[in-house]
Coordinates of C-alpha atoms in Angstrom, one line a residue:
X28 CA 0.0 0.0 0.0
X29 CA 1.3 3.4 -0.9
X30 CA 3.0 5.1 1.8
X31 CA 2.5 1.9 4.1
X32 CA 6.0 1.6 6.0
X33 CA 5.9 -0.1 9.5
X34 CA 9.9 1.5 10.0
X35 CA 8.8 5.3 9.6
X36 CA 8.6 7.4 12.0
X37 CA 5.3 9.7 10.7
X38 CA 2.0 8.4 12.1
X39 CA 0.2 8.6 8.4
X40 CA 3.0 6.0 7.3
X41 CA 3.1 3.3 10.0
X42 CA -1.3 3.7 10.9
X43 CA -1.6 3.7 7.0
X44 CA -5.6 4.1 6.8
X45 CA -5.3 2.6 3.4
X46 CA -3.2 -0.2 4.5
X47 CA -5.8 -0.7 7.4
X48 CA -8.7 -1.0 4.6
X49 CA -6.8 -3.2 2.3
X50 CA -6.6 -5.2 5.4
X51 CA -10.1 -5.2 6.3
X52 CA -10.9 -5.8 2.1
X53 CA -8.1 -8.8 2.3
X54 CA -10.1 -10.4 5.7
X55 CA -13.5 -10.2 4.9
X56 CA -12.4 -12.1 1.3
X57 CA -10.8 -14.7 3.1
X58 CA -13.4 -15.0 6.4
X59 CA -13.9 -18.6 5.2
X60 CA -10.8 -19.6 3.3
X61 CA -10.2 -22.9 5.6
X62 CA -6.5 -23.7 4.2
X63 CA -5.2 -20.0 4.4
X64 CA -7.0 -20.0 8.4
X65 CA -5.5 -23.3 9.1
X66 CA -1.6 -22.6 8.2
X67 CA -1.8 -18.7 10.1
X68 CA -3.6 -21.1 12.9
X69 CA 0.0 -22.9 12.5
X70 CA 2.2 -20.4 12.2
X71 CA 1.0 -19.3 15.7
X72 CA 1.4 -22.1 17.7
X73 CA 4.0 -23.0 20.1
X74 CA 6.9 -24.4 19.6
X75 CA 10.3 -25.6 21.9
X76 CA 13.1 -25.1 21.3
X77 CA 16.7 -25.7 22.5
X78 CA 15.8 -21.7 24.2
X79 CA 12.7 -22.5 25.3
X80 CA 9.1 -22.1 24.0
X81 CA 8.8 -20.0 20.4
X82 CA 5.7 -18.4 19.0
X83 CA 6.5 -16.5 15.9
X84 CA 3.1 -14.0 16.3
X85 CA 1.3 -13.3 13.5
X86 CA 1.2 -9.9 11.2
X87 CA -1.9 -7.3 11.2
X88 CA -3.6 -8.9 7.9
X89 CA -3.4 -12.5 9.4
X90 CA -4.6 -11.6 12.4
X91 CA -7.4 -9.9 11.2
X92 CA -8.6 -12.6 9.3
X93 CA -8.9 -14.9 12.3
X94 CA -11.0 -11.4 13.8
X95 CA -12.9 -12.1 10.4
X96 CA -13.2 -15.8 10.5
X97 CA -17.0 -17.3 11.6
X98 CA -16.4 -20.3 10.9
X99 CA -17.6 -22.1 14.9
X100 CA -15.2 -24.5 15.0
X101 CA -12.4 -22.5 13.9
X102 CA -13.1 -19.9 16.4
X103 CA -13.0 -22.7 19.4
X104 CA -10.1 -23.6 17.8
X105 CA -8.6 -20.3 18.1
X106 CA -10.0 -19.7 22.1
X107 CA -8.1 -23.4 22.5
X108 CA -4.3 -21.9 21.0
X109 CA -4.9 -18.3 22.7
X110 CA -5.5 -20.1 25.7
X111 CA -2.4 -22.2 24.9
X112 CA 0.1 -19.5 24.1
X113 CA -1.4 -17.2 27.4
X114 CA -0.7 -20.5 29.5
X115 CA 3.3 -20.9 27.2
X116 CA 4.2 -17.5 28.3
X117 CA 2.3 -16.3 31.7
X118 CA 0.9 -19.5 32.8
X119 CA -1.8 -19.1 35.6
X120 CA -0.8 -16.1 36.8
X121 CA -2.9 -12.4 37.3
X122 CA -1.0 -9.3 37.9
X123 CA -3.1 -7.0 40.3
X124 CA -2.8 -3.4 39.9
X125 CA -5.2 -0.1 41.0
X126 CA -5.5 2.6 39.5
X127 CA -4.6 6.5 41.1
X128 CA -6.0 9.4 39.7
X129 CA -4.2 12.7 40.5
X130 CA -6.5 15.5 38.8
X131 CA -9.2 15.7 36.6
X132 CA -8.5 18.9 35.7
X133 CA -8.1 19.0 31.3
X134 CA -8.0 21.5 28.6
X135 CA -9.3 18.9 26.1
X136 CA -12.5 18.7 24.7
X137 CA -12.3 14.8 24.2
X138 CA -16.7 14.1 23.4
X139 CA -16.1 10.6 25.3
X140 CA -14.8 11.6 28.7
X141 CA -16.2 13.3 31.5
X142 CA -13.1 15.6 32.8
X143 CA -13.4 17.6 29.1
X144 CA -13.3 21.3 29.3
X145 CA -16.8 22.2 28.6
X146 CA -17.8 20.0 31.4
X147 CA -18.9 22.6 34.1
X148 CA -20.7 20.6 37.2
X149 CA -18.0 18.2 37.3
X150 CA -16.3 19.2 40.9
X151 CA -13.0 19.9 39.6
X152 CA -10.2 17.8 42.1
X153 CA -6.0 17.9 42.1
X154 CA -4.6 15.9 44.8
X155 CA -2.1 17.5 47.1
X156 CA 0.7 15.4 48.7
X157 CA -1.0 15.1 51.7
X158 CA -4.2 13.8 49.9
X159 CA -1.9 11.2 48.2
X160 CA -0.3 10.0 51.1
X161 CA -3.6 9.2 52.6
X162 CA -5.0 7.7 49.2
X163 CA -1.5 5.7 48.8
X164 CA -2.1 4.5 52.5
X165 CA -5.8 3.5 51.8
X166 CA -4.4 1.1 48.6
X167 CA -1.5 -0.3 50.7
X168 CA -3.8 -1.3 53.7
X169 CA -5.8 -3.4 50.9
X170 CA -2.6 -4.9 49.8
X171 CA -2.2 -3.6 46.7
X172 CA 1.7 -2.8 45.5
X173 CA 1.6 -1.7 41.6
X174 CA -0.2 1.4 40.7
X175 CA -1.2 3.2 37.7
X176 CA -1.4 7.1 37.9
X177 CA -3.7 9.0 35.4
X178 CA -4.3 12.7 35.1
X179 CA -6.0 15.1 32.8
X180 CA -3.8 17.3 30.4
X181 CA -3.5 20.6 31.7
X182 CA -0.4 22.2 31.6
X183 CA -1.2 24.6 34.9
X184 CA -2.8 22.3 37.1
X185 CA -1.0 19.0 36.3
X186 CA 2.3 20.0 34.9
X187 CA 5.2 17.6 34.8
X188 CA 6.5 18.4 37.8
X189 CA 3.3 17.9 39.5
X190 CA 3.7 14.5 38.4
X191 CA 7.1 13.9 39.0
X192 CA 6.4 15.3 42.6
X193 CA 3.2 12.7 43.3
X194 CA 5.6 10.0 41.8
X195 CA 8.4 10.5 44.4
X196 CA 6.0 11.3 47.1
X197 CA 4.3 7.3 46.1
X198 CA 7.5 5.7 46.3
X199 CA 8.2 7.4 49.7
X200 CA 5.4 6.0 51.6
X201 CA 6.1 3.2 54.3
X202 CA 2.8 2.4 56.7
X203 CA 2.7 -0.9 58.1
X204 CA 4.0 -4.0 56.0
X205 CA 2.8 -1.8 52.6
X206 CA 5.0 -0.6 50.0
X207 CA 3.9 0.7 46.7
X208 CA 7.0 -1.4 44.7
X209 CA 5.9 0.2 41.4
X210 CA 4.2 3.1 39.3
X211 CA 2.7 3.0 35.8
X212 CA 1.8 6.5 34.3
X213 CA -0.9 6.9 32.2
X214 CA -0.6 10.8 31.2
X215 CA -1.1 12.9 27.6
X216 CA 1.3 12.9 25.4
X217 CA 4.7 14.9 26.2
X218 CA 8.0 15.9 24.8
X219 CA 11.2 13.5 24.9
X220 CA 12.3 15.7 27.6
X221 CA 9.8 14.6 30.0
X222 CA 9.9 11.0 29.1
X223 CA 13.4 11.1 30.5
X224 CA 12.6 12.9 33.6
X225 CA 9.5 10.3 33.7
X226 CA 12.4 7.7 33.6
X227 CA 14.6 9.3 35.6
X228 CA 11.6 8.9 38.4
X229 CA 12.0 5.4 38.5
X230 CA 8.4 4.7 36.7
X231 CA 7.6 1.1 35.2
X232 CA 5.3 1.1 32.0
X233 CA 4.2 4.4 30.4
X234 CA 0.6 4.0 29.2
X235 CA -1.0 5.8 26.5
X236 CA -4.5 4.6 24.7
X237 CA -4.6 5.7 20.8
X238 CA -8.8 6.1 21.6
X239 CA -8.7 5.8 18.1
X240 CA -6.5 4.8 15.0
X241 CA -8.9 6.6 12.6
X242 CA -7.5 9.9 11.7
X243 CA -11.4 11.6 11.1
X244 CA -12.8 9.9 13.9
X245 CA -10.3 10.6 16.2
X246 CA -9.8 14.8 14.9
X247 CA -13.4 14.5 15.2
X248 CA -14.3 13.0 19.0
X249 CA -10.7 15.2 20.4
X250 CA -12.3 19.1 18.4
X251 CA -10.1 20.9 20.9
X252 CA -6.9 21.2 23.1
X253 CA -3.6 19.7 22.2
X254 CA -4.9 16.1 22.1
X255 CA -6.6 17.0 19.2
X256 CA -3.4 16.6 17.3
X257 CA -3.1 13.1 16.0
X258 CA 0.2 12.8 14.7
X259 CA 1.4 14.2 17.8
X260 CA 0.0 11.8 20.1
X261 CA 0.4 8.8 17.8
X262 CA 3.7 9.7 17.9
X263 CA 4.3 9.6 21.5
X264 CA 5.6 6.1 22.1
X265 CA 8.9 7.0 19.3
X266 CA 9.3 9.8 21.9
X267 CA 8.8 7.6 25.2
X268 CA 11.3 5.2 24.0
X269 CA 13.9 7.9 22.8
X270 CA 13.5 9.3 25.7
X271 CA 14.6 6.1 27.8
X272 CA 11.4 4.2 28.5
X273 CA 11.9 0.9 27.8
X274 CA 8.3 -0.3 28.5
X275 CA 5.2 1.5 27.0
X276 CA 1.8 -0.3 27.1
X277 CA -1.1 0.8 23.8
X278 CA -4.5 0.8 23.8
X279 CA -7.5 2.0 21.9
X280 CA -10.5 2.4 23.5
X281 CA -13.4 0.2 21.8
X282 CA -16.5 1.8 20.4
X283 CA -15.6 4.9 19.2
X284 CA -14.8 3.1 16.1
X285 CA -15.5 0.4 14.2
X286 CA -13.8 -2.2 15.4
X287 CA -11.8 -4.2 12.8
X288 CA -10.2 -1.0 12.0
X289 CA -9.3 -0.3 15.7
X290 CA -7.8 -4.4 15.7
X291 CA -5.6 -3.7 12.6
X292 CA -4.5 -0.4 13.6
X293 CA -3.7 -1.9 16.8
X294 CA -1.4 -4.6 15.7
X295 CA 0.4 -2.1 13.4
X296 CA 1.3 0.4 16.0
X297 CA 3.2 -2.8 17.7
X298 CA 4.4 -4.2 14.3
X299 CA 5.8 -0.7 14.3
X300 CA 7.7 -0.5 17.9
X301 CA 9.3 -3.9 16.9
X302 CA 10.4 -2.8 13.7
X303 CA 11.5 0.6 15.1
X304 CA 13.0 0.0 18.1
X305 CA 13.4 -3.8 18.4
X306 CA 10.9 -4.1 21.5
X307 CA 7.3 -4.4 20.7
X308 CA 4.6 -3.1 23.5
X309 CA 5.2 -4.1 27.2
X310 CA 1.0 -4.1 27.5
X311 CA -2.1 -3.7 25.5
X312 CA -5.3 -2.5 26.8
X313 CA -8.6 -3.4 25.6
X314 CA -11.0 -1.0 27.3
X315 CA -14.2 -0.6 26.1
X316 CA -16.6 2.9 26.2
X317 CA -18.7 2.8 29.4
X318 CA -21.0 5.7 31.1
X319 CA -19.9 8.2 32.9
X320 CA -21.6 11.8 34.1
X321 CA -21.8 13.9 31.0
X322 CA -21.5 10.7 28.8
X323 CA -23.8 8.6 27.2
X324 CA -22.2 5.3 25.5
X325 CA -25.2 4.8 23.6
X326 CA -24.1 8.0 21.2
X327 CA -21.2 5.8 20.0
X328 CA -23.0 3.3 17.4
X329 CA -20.0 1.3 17.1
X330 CA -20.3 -0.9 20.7
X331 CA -19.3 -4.5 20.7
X332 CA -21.1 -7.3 21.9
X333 CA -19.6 -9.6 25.0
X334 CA -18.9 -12.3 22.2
X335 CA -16.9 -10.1 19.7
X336 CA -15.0 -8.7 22.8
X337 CA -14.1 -12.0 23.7
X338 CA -13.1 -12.7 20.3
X339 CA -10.7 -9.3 20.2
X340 CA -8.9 -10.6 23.0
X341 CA -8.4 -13.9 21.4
X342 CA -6.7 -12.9 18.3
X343 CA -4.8 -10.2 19.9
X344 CA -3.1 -12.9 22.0
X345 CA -2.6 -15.2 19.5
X346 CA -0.7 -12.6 17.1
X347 CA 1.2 -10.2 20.0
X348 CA 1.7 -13.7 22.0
X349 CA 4.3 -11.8 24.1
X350 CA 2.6 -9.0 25.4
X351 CA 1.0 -8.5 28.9
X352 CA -2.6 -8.1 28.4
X353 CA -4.9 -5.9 30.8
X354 CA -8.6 -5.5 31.4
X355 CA -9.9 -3.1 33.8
X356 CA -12.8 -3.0 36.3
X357 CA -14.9 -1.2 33.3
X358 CA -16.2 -4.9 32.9
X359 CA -18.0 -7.2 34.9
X360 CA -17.5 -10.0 36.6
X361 CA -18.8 -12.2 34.5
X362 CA -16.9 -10.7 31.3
X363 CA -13.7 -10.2 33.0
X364 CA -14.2 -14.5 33.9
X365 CA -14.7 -15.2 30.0
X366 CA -11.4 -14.1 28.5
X367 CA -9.3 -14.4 31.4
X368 CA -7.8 -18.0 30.3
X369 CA -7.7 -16.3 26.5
X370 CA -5.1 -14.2 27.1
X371 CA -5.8 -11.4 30.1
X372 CA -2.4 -11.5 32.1
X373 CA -3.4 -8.2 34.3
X374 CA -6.3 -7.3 36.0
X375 CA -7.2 -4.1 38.0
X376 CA -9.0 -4.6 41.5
X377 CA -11.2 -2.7 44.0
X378 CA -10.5 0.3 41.7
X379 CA -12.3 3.8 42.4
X380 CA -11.8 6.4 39.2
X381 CA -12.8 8.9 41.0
X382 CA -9.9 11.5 42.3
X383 CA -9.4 11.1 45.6
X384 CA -11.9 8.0 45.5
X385 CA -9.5 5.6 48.4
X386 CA -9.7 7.3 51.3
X387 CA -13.3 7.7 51.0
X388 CA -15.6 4.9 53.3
X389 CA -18.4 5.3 50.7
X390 CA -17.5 5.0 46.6
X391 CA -17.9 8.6 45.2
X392 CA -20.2 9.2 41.6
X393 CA -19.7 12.9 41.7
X394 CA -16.4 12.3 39.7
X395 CA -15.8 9.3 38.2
X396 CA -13.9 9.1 34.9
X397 CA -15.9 6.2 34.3
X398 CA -18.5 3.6 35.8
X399 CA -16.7 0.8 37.7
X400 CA -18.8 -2.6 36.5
X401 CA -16.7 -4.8 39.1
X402 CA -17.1 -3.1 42.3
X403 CA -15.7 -6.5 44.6
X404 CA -13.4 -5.1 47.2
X405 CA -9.5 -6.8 46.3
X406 CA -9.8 -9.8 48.8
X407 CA -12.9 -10.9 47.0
X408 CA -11.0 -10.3 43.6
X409 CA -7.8 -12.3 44.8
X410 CA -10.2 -15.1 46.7
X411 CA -12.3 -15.2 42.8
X412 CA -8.9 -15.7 41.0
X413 CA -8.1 -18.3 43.2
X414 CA -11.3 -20.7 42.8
X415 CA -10.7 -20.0 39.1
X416 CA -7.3 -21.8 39.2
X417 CA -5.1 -18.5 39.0
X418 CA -2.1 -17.2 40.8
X419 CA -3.2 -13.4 42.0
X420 CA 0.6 -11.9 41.9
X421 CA 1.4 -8.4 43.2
X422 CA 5.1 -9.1 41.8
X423 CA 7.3 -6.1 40.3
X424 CA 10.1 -7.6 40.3
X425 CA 11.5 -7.3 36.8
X426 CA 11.0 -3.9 37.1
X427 CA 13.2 -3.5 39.6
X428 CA 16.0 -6.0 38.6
X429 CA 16.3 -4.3 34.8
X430 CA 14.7 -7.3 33.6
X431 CA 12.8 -4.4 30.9
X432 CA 12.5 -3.4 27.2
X433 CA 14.4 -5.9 25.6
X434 CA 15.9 -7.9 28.4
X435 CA 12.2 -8.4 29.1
X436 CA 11.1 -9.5 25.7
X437 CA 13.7 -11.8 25.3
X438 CA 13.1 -13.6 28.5
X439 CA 9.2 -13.4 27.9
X440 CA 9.6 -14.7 24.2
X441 CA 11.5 -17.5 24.9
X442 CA 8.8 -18.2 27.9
X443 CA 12.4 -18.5 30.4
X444 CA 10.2 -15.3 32.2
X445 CA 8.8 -18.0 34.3
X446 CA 11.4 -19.2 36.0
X447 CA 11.1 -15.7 37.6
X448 CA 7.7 -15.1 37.6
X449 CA 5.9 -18.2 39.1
X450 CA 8.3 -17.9 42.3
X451 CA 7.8 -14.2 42.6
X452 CA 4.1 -14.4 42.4
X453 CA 3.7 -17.0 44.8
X454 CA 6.1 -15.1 47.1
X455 CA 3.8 -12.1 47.1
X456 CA 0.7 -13.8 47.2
X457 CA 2.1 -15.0 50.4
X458 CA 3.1 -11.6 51.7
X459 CA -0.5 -10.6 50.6
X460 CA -2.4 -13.6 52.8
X461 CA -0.4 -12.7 55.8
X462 CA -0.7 -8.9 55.9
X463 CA -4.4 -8.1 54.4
X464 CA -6.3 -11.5 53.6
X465 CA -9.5 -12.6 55.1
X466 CA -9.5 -16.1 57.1
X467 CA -11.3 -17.7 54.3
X468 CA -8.8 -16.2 51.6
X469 CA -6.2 -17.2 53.4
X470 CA -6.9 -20.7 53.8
X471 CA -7.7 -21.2 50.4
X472 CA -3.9 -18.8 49.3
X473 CA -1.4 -21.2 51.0
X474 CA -3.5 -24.4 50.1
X475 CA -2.6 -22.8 46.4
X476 CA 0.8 -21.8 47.0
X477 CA 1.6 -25.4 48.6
X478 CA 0.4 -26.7 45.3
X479 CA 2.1 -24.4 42.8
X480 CA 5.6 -24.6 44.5
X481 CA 5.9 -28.1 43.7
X482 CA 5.2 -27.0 39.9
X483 CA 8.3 -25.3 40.4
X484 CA 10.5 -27.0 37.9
X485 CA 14.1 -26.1 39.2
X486 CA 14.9 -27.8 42.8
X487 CA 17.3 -25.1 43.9
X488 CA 14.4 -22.6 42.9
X489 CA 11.8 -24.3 44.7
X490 CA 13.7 -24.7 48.2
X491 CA 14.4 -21.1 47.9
X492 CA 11.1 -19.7 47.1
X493 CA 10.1 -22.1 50.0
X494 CA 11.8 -20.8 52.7
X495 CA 11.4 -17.3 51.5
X496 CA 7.4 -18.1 52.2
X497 CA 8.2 -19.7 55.6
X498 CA 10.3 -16.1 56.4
X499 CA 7.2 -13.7 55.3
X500 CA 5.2 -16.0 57.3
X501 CA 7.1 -16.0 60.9
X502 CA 8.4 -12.7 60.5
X503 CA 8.2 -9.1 59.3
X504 CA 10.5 -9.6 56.0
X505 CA 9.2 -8.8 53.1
X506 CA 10.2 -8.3 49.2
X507 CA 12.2 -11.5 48.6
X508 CA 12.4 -11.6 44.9
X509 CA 13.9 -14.0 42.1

């Protein structure tokens, strides 16, 4: 396709809209072309090697025609390999993570969220350092130990040192047993410059969501403030990573468009990050547009049933089969419990979007960036994960032992990640059950624990991990980590 060059830096050249619709042309065409479906269904699969496990992905156009494919026994037989390749490279276990929000104060006139600028009965909130340190304190006595931080783009009220400030203020916090061990930011777009200082800070993943890949739609739903400027912010991860930050996480937020588009431009934005800088996207989030005061998600006409969620999350796995996958508390229960074992690897719990929501007895409404479907405190989260056969992990230790960018991928891609991983999760489940669980959780957590450490393949790994468990348990030590 003209233009069409993954290895460019210029947001028309890598999200190539005709590219994208030669895609969607190419997929629909082949929706039921059994011998092209079954050899990209084999490409994808899992394979050892001498290094490990090996999946070799699967481009944008393949991908999207397994999004296209309705054929019933082909699309079982695509939940059956994501489920495989999630299993080959995270195994069983959740990440938990909250979210923070900081401010709500914005200069953007974004039509799909609440904090926009014309939005006048909105109480407008920015957090002080004292408010965070009592908001910080309310996560940590729930247990939790990875955050994300969001706040609305307004260069007055939220500039980067504000950020930079409530980052190191985070990290400084000590009550009890509680530490918050890492922070995820999930702010506007910025200049190189403040990626480094962002690094600098000690952050983990920087998150940005694309909203939306199409260039009209999205010049059309952002009609005013600096996000309206697409390149710019489409741009933004080039920047992050020149700037130092060797994990960023991408996203669109489903609805706004239609969604084949969205899944194609998806997969070339990390088609692009690999090519570009040799590391494809640390996360991708799949959020979808919910209610929230001022916004109506009926306006959107481009929602997505449960099934062809579900179906998203499937193929995204199956062709990015090395990224961490999240899904927030903006769905239920019961949706959040259907693509879990398809390829979700991170899951947000007991999470308030409202800014200063924590330290609050009673969930606020007043403020909410959105409505939170899954409204369980985190002990009924982590006891839920449990029964459903997962490991609930509040580990962050890669993070913090440079195992990032590439070092990470490599590790991850080869599946060698968990010989880290399943020790460190069990580890901090343990510290979890001891300092926050409920008797019932509890029980349940080292009954688990006792039966994952002897899936611990390595001997000298699993007599370590061992009596790091018996030491959080008769003692006050915490943060053993592989």
């Amino acid at each position: 396709m003209k233009n069409y060059n993954p290895e460019s830096r210029k947001a028309e050249e890598f999200i190539n809209d005709g590219e994208i619709l030669e895609t969607i042309r190419y997929a629909e065409e082949n929706s039921r072309n059994i011998p092209l479906i079954d050899s990209i269904l084999e490409k994808a699969r899992p394979r050892m090697t001498e290094g490990g496990v090996h999946c070799a992905g699967l481009t944008h156009r393949e991908a999207s025609v397994l999004l296209a494919c309705d054929i019933p026994e082909k699309v079982e037989e695509m939940y059956r390999l994501a489920e495989q390749i999630k299993q080959a490279f995270y195994g069983n276990r959740i990440v938990m993570f909250a979210p923070l929000y900081l401010s709500n104060y914005c200069v953007n006139g974004c039509v799909y969220c609440p904090y926009h600028l014309r939005n006048r009965h909105i109480p407008r909130i920015k957090l002080s350092q004292d408010d965070i340190r009592r908001e910080v304190i309310a996560l940590q006595d729930m247990g939790h130990k990875r955050l994300a931080i969001e706040a609305g783009e307004d260069p007055v009220n939220n500039p980067i040192e504000y950020i930079l400030e409530c980052i190191e203020t985070i990290y400084s916090i000590r009550h009890k047993n509680g530490a918050i061990r890492r922070v995820n930011v999930n702010i506007a777009a910025t200049t190189v410059e403040n990626y480094r200082k962002l690094k600098d800070a000690g952050i983990g993943t920087y998150i940005l969501f694309q909203e939306t890949y199409h260039r009209q739609s999205y010049l059309e739903l952002h009609p005013t403030g600096p996000k309206h400027d697409y390149d710019y912010h489409t741009e933004a991860m080039d920047r992050a990573m020149e700037g130092g930050i060797d994990d960023v996480g991408l996203g669109v937020l489903f609805g706004l468009e239609k969604y084949k588009y969205e899944f194609a431009g998806l997969l070339m934005h990390a088609e692009h990050l690999e090519a570009v800088h040799g590391v494809g996207p640390h996360t991708i989030s799949v959020p979808r547009v919910k209610h929230a005061d001022d916004i109506d998600p009926d306006v959107f006409d481009n929602s997505l049933s449960d099934d062809v969620f579900e179906k998203i999350i499937a193929c995204i796995r199956i062709a990015v089969p090395y990224t961490g996958m999240i899904i927030s508390t903006r769905e239920s229960r019961e949706v959040r419990e259907r693509v879990l074992h398809l390829g979700v690897s991170q899951i947000s719990g007991a999470s308030r979007t409202t800014v200063g929501g924590y330290a609050e007895e009673e969930r606020p409404h007043d403020s909410e960036q959105f409505d939170v479907s899954d409204q369980r405190t985190l002990d009924e989260v982590v006891r839920w994960l449990m029964q459903l056969g997962c490991i609930p992990s509040f580990c962050t230790a890669c993070y913090r032992e440079g195992r990032t960018g590439d070092r990470f991928m490599s590790l991850c891609k080869s599946g060698q990640i968990q010989n880290c991983c399943h020790p460190n999760a069990l580890m901090t489940l343990a510290e979890y059950l001891i300092d926050y669980a409920g008797e019932d959780t509890k029980d349940m957590g080292f009954a688990l624990i006792e039966r994952e450490l002897e899936k611990i393949p390595r001997d000298k790994t699993r007599v370590i991990a061992r009596q790091h468990i018996k030491d959080i348990m008769e003692s006050n030590r915490r943060d053993f980590r592989f």
